[in-house]
Coordinates of C-alpha atoms in Angstrom, one line a residue:
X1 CA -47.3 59.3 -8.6
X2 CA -49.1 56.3 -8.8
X3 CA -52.9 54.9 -7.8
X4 CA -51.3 51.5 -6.3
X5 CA -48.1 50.6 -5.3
X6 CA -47.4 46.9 -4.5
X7 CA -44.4 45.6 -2.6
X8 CA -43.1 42.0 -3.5
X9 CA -44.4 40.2 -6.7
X10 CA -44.5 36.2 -4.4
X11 CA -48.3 34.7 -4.2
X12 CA -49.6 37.7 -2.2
X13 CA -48.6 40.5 -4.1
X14 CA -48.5 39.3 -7.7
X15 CA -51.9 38.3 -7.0
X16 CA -53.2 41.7 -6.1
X17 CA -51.9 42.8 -9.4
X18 CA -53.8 40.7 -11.3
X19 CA -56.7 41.4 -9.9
X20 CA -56.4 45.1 -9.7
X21 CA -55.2 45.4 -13.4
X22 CA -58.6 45.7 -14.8
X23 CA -59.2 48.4 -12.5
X24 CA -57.7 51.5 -14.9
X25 CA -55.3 52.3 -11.7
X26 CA -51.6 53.4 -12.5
X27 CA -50.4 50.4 -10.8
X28 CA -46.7 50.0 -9.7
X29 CA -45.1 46.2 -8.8
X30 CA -41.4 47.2 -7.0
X31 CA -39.7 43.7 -6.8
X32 CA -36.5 43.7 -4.6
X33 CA -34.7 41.0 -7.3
X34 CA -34.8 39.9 -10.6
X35 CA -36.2 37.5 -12.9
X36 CA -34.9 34.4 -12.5
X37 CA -32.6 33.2 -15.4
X38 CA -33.1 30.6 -17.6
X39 CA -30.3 28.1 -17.7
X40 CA -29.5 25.0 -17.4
X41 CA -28.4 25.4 -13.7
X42 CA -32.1 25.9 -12.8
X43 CA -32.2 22.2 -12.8
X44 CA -28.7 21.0 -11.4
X45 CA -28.4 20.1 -7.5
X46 CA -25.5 20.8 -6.6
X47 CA -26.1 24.5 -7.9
X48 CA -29.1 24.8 -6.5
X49 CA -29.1 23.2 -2.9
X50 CA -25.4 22.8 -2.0
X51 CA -24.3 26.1 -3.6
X52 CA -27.5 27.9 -3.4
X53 CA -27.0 29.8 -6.1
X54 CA -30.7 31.2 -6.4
X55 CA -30.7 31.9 -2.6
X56 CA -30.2 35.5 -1.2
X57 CA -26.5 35.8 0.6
X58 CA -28.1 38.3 3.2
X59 CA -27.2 37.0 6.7
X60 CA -29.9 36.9 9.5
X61 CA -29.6 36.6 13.2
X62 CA -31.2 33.5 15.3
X63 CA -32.3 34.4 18.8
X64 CA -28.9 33.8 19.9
X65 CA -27.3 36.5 18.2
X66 CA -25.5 33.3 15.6
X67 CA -25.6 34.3 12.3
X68 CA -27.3 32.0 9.4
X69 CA -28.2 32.4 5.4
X70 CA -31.5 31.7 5.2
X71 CA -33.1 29.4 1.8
X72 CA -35.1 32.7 0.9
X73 CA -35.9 33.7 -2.8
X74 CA -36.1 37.6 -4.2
X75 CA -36.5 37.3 -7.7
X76 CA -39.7 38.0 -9.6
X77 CA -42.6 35.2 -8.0
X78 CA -40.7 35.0 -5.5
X79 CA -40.8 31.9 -3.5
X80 CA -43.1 30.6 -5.5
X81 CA -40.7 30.3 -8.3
X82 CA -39.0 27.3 -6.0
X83 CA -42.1 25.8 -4.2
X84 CA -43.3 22.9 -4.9
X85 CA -46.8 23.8 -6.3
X86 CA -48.8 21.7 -3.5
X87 CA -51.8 24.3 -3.6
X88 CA -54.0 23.0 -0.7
X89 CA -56.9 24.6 0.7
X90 CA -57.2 25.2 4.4
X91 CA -59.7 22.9 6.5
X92 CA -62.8 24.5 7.5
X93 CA -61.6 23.3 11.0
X94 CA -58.6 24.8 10.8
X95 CA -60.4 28.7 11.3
X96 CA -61.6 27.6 14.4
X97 CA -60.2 26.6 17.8
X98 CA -58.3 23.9 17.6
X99 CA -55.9 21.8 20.9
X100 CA -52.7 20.4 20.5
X101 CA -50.7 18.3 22.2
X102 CA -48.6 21.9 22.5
X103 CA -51.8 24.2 23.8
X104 CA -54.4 26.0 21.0
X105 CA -54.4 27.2 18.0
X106 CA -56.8 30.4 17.7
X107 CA -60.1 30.9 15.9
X108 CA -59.7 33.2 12.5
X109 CA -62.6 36.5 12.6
X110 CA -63.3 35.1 9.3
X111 CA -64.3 31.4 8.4
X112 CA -63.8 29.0 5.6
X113 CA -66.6 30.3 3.5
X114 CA -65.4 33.2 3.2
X115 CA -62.7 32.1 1.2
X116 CA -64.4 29.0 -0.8
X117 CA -65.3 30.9 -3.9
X118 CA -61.5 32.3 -4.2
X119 CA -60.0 29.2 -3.1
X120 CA -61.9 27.8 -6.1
X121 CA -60.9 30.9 -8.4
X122 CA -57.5 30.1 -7.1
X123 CA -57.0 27.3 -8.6
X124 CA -58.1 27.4 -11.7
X125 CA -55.7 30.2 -12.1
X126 CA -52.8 28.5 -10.7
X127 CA -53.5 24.9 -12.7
X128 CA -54.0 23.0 -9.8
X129 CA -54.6 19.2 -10.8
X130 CA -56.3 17.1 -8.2
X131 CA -59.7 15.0 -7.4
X132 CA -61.7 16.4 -5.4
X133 CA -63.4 14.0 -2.9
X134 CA -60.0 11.6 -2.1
X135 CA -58.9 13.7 0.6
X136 CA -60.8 12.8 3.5
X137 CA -60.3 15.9 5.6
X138 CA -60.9 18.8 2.3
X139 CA -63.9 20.7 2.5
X140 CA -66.8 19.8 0.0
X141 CA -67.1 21.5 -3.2
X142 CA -69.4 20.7 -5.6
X143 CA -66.8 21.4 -8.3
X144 CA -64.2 19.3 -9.1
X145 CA -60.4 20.8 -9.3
X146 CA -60.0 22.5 -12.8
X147 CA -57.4 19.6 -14.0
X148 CA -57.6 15.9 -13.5
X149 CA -54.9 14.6 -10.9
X150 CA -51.4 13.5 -12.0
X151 CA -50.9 10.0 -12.2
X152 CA -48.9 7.5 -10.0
X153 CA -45.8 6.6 -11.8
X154 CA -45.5 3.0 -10.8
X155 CA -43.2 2.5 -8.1
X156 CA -45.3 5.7 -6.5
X157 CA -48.9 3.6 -7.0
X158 CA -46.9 0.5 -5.3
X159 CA -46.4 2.8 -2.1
X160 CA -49.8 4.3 -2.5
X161 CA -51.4 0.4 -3.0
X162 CA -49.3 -0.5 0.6
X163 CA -50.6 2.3 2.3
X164 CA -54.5 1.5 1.7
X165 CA -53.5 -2.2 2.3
X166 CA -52.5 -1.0 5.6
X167 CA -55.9 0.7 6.2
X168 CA -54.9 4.3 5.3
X169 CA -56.3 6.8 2.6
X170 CA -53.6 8.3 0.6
X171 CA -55.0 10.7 -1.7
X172 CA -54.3 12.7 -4.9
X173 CA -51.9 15.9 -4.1
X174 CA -53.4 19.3 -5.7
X175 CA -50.0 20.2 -7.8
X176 CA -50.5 23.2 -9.5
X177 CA -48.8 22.9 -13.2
X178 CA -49.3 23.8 -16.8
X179 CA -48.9 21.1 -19.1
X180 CA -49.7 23.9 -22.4
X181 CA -47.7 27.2 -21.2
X182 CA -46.4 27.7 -24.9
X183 CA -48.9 27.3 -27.9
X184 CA -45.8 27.3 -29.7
X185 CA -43.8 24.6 -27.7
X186 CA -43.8 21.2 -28.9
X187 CA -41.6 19.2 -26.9
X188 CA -42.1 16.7 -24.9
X189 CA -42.0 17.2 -21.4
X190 CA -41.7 15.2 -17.8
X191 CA -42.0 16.5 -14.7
X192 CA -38.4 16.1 -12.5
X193 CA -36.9 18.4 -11.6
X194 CA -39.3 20.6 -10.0
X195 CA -39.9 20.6 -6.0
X196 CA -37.2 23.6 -4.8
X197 CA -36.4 24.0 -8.3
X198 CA -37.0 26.7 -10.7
X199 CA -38.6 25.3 -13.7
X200 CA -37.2 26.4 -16.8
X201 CA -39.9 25.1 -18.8
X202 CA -41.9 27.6 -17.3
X203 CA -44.6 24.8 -16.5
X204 CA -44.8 25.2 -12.7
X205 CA -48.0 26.9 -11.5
X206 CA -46.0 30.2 -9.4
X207 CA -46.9 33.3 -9.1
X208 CA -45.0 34.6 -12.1
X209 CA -46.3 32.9 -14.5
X210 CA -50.1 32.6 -13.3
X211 CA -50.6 36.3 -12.1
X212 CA -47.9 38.4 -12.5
X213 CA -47.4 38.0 -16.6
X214 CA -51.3 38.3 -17.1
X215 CA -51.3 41.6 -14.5
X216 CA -48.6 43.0 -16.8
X217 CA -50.4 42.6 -20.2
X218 CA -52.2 45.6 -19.2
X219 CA -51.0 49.2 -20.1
X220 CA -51.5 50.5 -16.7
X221 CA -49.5 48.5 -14.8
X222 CA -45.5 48.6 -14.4
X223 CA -43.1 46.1 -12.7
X224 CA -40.0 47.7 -11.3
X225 CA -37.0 45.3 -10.5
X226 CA -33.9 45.4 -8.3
X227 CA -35.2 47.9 -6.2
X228 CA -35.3 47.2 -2.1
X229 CA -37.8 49.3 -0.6
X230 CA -36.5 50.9 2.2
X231 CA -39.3 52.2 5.0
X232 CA -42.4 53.5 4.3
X233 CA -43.1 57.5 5.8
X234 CA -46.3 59.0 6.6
X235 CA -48.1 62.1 6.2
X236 CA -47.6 64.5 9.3
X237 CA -51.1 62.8 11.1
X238 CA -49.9 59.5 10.7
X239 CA -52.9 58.4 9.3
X240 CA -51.2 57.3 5.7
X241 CA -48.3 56.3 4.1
X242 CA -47.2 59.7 1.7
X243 CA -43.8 58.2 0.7
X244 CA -42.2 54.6 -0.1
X245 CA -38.5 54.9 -0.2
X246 CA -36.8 52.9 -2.3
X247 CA -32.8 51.8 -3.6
X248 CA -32.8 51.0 -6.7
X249 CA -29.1 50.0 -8.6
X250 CA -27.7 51.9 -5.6
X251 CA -29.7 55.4 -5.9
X252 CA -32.4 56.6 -3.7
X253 CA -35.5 57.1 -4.7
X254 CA -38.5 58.0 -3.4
X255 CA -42.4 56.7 -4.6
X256 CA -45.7 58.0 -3.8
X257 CA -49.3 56.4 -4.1
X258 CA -52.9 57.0 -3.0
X259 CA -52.9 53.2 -1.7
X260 CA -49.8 50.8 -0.8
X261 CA -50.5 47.1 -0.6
X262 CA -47.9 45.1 1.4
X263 CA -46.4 41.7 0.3
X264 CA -43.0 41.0 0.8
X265 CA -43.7 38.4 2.7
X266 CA -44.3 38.0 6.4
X267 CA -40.9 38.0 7.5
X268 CA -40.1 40.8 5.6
X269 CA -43.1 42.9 5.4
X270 CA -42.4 42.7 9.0
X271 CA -39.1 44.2 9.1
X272 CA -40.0 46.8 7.1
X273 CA -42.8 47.4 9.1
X274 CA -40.3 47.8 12.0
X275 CA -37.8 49.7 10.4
X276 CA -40.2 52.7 8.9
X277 CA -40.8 53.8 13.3
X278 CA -41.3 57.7 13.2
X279 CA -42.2 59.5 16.1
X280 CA -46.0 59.0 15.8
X281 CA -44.8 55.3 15.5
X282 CA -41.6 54.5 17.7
X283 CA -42.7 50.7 17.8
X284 CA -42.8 50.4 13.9
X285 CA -45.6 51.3 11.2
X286 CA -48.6 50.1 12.1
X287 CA -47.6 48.6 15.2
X288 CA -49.8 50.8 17.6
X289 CA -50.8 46.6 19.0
X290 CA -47.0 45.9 19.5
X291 CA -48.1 42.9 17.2
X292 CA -45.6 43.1 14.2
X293 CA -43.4 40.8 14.1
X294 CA -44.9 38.3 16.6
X295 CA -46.3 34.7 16.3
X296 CA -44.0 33.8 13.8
X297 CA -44.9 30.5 11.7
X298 CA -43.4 28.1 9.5
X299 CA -44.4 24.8 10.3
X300 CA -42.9 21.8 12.1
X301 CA -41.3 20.3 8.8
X302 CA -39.7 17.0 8.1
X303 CA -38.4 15.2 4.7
X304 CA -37.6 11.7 4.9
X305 CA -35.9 9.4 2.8
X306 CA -37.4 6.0 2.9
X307 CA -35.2 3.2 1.1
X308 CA -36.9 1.1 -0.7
X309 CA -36.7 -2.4 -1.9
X310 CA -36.5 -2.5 -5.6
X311 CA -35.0 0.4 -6.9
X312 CA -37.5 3.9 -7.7
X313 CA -36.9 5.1 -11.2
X314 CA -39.7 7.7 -10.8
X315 CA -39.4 11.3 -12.6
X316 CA -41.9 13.0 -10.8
X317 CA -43.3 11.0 -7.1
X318 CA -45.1 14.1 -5.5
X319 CA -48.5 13.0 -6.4
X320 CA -50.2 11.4 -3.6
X321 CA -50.6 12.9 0.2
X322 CA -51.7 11.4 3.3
X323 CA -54.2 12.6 5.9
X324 CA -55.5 10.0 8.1
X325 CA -53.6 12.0 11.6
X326 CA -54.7 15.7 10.3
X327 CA -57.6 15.5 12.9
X328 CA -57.3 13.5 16.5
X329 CA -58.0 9.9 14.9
X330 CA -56.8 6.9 15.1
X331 CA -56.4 6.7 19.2
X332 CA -54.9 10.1 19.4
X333 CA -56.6 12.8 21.5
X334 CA -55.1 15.6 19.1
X335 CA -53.9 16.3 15.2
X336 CA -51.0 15.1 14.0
X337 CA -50.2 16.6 11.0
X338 CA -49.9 16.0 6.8
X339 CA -47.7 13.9 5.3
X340 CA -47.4 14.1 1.1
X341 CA -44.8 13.2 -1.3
X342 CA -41.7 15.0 -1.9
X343 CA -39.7 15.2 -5.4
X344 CA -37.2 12.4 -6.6
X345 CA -34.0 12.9 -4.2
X346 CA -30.7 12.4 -6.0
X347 CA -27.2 11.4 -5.0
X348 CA -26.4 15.2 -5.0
X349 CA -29.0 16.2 -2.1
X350 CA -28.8 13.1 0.1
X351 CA -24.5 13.2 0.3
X352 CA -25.3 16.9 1.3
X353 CA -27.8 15.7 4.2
X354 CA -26.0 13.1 5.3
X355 CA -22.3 12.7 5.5
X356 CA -22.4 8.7 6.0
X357 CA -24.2 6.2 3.6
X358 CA -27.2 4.0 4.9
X359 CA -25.2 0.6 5.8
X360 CA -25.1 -1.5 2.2
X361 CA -25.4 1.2 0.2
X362 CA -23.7 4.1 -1.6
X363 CA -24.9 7.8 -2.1
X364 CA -25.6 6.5 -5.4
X365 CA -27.6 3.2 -4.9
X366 CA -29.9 5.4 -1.5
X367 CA -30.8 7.9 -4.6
X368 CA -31.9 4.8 -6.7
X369 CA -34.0 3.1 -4.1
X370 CA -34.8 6.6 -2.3
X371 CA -38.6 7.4 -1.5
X372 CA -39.2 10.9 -0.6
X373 CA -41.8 12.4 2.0
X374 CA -43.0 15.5 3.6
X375 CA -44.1 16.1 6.8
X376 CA -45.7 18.7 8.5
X377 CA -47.3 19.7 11.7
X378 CA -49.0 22.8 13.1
X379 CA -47.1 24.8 15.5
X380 CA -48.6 27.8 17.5
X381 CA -48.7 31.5 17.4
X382 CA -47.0 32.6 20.0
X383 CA -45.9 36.1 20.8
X384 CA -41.8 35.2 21.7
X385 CA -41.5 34.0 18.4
X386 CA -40.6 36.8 16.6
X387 CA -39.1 38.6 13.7
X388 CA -37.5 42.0 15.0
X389 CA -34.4 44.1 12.9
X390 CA -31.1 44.9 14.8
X391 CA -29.0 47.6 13.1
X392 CA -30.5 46.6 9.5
X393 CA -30.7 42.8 10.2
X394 CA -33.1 41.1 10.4
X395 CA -33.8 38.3 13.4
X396 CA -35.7 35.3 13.6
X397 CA -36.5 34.6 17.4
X398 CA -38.0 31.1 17.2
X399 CA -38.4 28.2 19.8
X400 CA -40.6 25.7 18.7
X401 CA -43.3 23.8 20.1
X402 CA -46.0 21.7 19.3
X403 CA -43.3 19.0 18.7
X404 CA -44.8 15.8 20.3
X405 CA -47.7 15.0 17.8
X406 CA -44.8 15.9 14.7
X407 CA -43.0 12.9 16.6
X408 CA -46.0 10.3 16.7
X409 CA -46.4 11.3 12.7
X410 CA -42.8 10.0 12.0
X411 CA -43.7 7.1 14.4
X412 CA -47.2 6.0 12.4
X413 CA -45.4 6.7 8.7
X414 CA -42.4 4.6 9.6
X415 CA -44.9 1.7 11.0
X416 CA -46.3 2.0 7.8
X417 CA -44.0 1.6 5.6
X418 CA -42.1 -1.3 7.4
X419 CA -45.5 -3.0 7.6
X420 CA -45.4 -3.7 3.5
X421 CA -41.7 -5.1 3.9
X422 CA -40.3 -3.4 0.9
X423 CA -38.6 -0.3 3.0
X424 CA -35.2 -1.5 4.7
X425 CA -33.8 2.3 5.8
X426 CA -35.3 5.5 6.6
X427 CA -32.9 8.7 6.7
X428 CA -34.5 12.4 7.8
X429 CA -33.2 15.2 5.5
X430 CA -31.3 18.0 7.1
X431 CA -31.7 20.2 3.9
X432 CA -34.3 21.3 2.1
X433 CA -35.4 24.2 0.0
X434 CA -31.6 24.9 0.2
X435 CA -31.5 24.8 3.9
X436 CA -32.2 22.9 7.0
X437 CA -35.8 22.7 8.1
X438 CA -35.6 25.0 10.9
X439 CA -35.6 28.8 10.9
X440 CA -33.0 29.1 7.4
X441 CA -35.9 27.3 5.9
X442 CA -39.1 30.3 5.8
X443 CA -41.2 28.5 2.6
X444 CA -43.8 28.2 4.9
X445 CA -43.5 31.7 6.8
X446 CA -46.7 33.2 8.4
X447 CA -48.2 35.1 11.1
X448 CA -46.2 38.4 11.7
X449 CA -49.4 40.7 10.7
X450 CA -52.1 38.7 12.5
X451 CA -55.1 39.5 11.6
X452 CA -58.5 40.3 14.2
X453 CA -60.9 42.6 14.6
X454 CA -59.8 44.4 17.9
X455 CA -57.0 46.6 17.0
X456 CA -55.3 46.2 20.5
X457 CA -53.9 42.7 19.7
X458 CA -53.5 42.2 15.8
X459 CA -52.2 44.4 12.9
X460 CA -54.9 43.9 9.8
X461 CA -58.5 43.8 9.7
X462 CA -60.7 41.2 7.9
X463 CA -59.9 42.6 4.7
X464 CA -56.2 43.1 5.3
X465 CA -56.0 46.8 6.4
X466 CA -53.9 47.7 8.6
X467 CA -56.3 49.0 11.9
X468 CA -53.5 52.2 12.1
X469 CA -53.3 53.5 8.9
X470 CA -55.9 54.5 6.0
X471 CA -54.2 53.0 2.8
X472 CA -52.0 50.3 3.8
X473 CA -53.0 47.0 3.4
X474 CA -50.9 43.7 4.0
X475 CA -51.2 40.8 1.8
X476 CA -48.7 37.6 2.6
X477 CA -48.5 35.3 5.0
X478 CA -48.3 37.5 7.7
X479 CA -52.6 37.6 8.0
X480 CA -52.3 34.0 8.9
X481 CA -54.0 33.4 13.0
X482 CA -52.9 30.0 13.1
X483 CA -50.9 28.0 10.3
X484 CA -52.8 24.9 10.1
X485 CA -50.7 21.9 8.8
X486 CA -51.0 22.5 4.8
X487 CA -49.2 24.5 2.7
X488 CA -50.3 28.0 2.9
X489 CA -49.8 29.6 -1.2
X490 CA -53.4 28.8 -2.3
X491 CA -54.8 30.7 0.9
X492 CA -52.4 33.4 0.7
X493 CA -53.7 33.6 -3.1
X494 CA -56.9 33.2 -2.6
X495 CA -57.4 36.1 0.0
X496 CA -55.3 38.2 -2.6
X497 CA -57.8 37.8 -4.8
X498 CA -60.6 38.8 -1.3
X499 CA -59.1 41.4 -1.0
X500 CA -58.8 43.2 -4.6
X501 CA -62.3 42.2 -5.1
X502 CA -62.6 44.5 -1.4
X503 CA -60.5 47.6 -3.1
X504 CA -62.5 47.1 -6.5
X505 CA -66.0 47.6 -4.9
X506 CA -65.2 49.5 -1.7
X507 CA -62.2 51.6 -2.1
X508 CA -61.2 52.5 -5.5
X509 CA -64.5 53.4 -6.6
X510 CA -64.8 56.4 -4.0

């Protein structure tokens, strides 16, 4: 019997832990996978995005029945373990109403300031290095980011010079890393291989090594691996969850806890969601709205390989980001999107996304010259895009929209960079995060446990309860209302920590 059981150790849930731990609560983490291991394939291409060896060989189902092995992580940190540490905070316009070129993005029931304080809590835990102030669109904050930003390496500060020639702002990317993880290490160390990667060095800001390890220097809380929690059972009211059945090495098990905290991540909290139906529930736990598994999220999401003159002997380029098209600017009635740097492609990843060289050059020479960017665009909850489980499997029904203004952002970053002269070829990357940017790739996942304040048409209140039962509470991406056009770790963190602070005061004290 435990006080707190917590499902999924990712952003969300390793989060919780840490913030719970000083609470005197038998605390239980159940983590479906492993740690990762240490060795030297964590930082080998080939291994990692042509033979996705760190990726989970479950298949999943596409809304046309086809099936696909999607890029997703189950090891201890989970996805964050492989992110690339870009830990922004979401605009304050971005929990309001917001049109598209593809129809409207919702108001949150909460607003930006509810989440200032713990977005700046967030990242000082997670070692986020930045300068606060260069982004145009980032909310103010009289404090300045814990770290001082990485520098430009200087092929990167040539590109970033270009782009401010040409009359846009590119601006220092908060990258959450530690440089001193080790007292005891000594060697030097340079950031490469590190976006989709796991880092070995244990220097990347993930969930892991920023919440998880401190969470489990206390005596009262447990971390149990390789176990696959199962469906969750109520008492005979259906007002709680009494048991948490779980597989662990192949035997059943079941758990029990006075409170369960959800965060397997929004596609998967989801399914389990679905899965655990009973007869008080024959739409799925916590489903009374028919919500679960709707508005699906990931972002529109491009990487694009721009070829530059001279050749790019960077380590380590993701350290700038642009957002002059976040808002409707620059002659466009609507947003855009974000664009920021990617890490340093190598032969290995571009000959896996594209079977034919760029005319003149070799797989080999494109890595050389490569520049790598990122860029993503909102898209918009909508109920058809779903996550639903057929006989045990999980499917992704996904059609996406809000594609035109993710089209004008290519458009205005290619006329950018041919306006220096120095870029000759541009290829898009078909795979990333070991797969293709469409539904095999969730990093971004969001939105399948909206939250609201009428119970009829979302899933979690504004502390990330679930409006059907007493003790459940769902902490991942799923809360998200609309995805904005950032990454979305620091806000998933950063209502982890909301919420614990909730259970601390409100509910574990009664």
């Amino acid at each position: 019997m435990y006080d707190i059981i917590i499902i999924g150790s990712g952003a969300g849930g390793a989060t919780m832990a840490y913030r719970l731990a000083d609470s005197g609560k038998k605390i239980l983490i159940v983590e479906r996978g492993d740690y990762v291991p240490i060795e030297k394939e964590n930082w080998d291409s080939v291994e990692v995005f042509q033979k996705n060896r760190y990726t989970t060989t479950d298949l999943w189902l596409d809304k046309h029945n086809k099936p696909f092995r999607p890029g997703m992580h189950y090891n201890v940190g989970g996805n964050t373990k492989f992110y690339g540490a870009a830990l922004f905070r979401l605009r304050e316009e971005d929990f309001k109403e917001i049109h598209h070129y593809g129809g409207t993005s919702p108001a949150w029931p909460i607003q930006y300031q509810d989440l200032k304080d713990y977005y700046l809590e967030s990242e000082k835990l997670f070692h986020v290095h930045g300068k606060r102030g260069s982004d145009p669109t980032e909310p103010f904050d009289s404090e300045p980011y814990p770290n001082p930003p990485l520098p430009h390496e200087p092929r990167i500060q040539e590109v970033v010079d270009e782009l401010v020639d040409y009359g846009w702002q590119p601006f220092e990317l908060p990258i959450g890393v530690n440089f001193k993880p080790h007292e005891t290490a000594n060697a030097p160390y340079t950031l490469d291989r590190f976006d989709g990667f796991p880092d070995a060095a244990e220097r990347k800001g993930d969930a892991h090594l920023c919440s998880l390890a401190k969470a489990l220097e206390h005596p009262n809380v447990e971390l149990m691996v390789n176990t696959k929690v199962l469906r969750l059972n109520t008492n005979e009211e259906g007002t709680k969850i009494a048991e948490i059945v779980v597989q662990q090495n192949g035997e059943t098990k079941t758990l029990t806890s006075d409170l369960v905290i959800l965060s397997a991540g929004a596609i998967n909290s989801a399914a389990l969601l679905l899965e655990s139906k009973s007869e008080k529930f024959p739409n799925g736990l916590a489903n009374s709205s028919d919500q679960v598994g709707r508005n699906y999220m990931f972002h529109q999401n491009s990487a694009l390989v721009a070829l530059y003159t001279e050749p790019n002997h960077t380590k380590f380029g993701k350290t700038f980001g642009i957002n002059d098209f976040y808002h409707a600017n620059k002659g466009y009635e609507f947003p855009l999107g974000h664009i920021q740097m990617l890490g340093k492609s190598d032969e290995h990843q571009i000959k896996a996304d594209s079977p034919i060289a760029a005319p003149g050059f070799t797989f080999e020479l494109m890595a050389e010259h490569a520049v790598d960017f990122w860029l993503t665009s909102e898209d918009l909850p909508d109920p058809d895009n779903r996550v639903t489980v057929e006989n045990g499997q999980i499917k992704i029904s996904y059609t996406s929209n809000n594609q035109q203004g993710h089209e004008f952002l290519k458009e205005e970053l290619i006329k950018a960079l041919k306006a220096s002269g120095k870029f000759k070829s541009f290829l898009f990357k078909g795979i990333y995060f070991s797969k293709g940017m469409d539904i095999a790739s969730p990093a971004h996942q969001n939105g399948t446990t909206k939250m609201g304040l009428d119970p009829k048409t979302s899933v979690v209140d504004t502390n990330c309860k679930a409006h059907d039962l007493d003790n459940l509470y769902i902490v991942d991406g799923g809360f998200f209302v609309s995805s904005g056009a950032v990454n979305p770790a620091l806000t998933i963190i950063a209502m982890a920590l909301r919420v614990g602070d909730h259970l601390k005061t409100n509910v574990l004290t009664l």
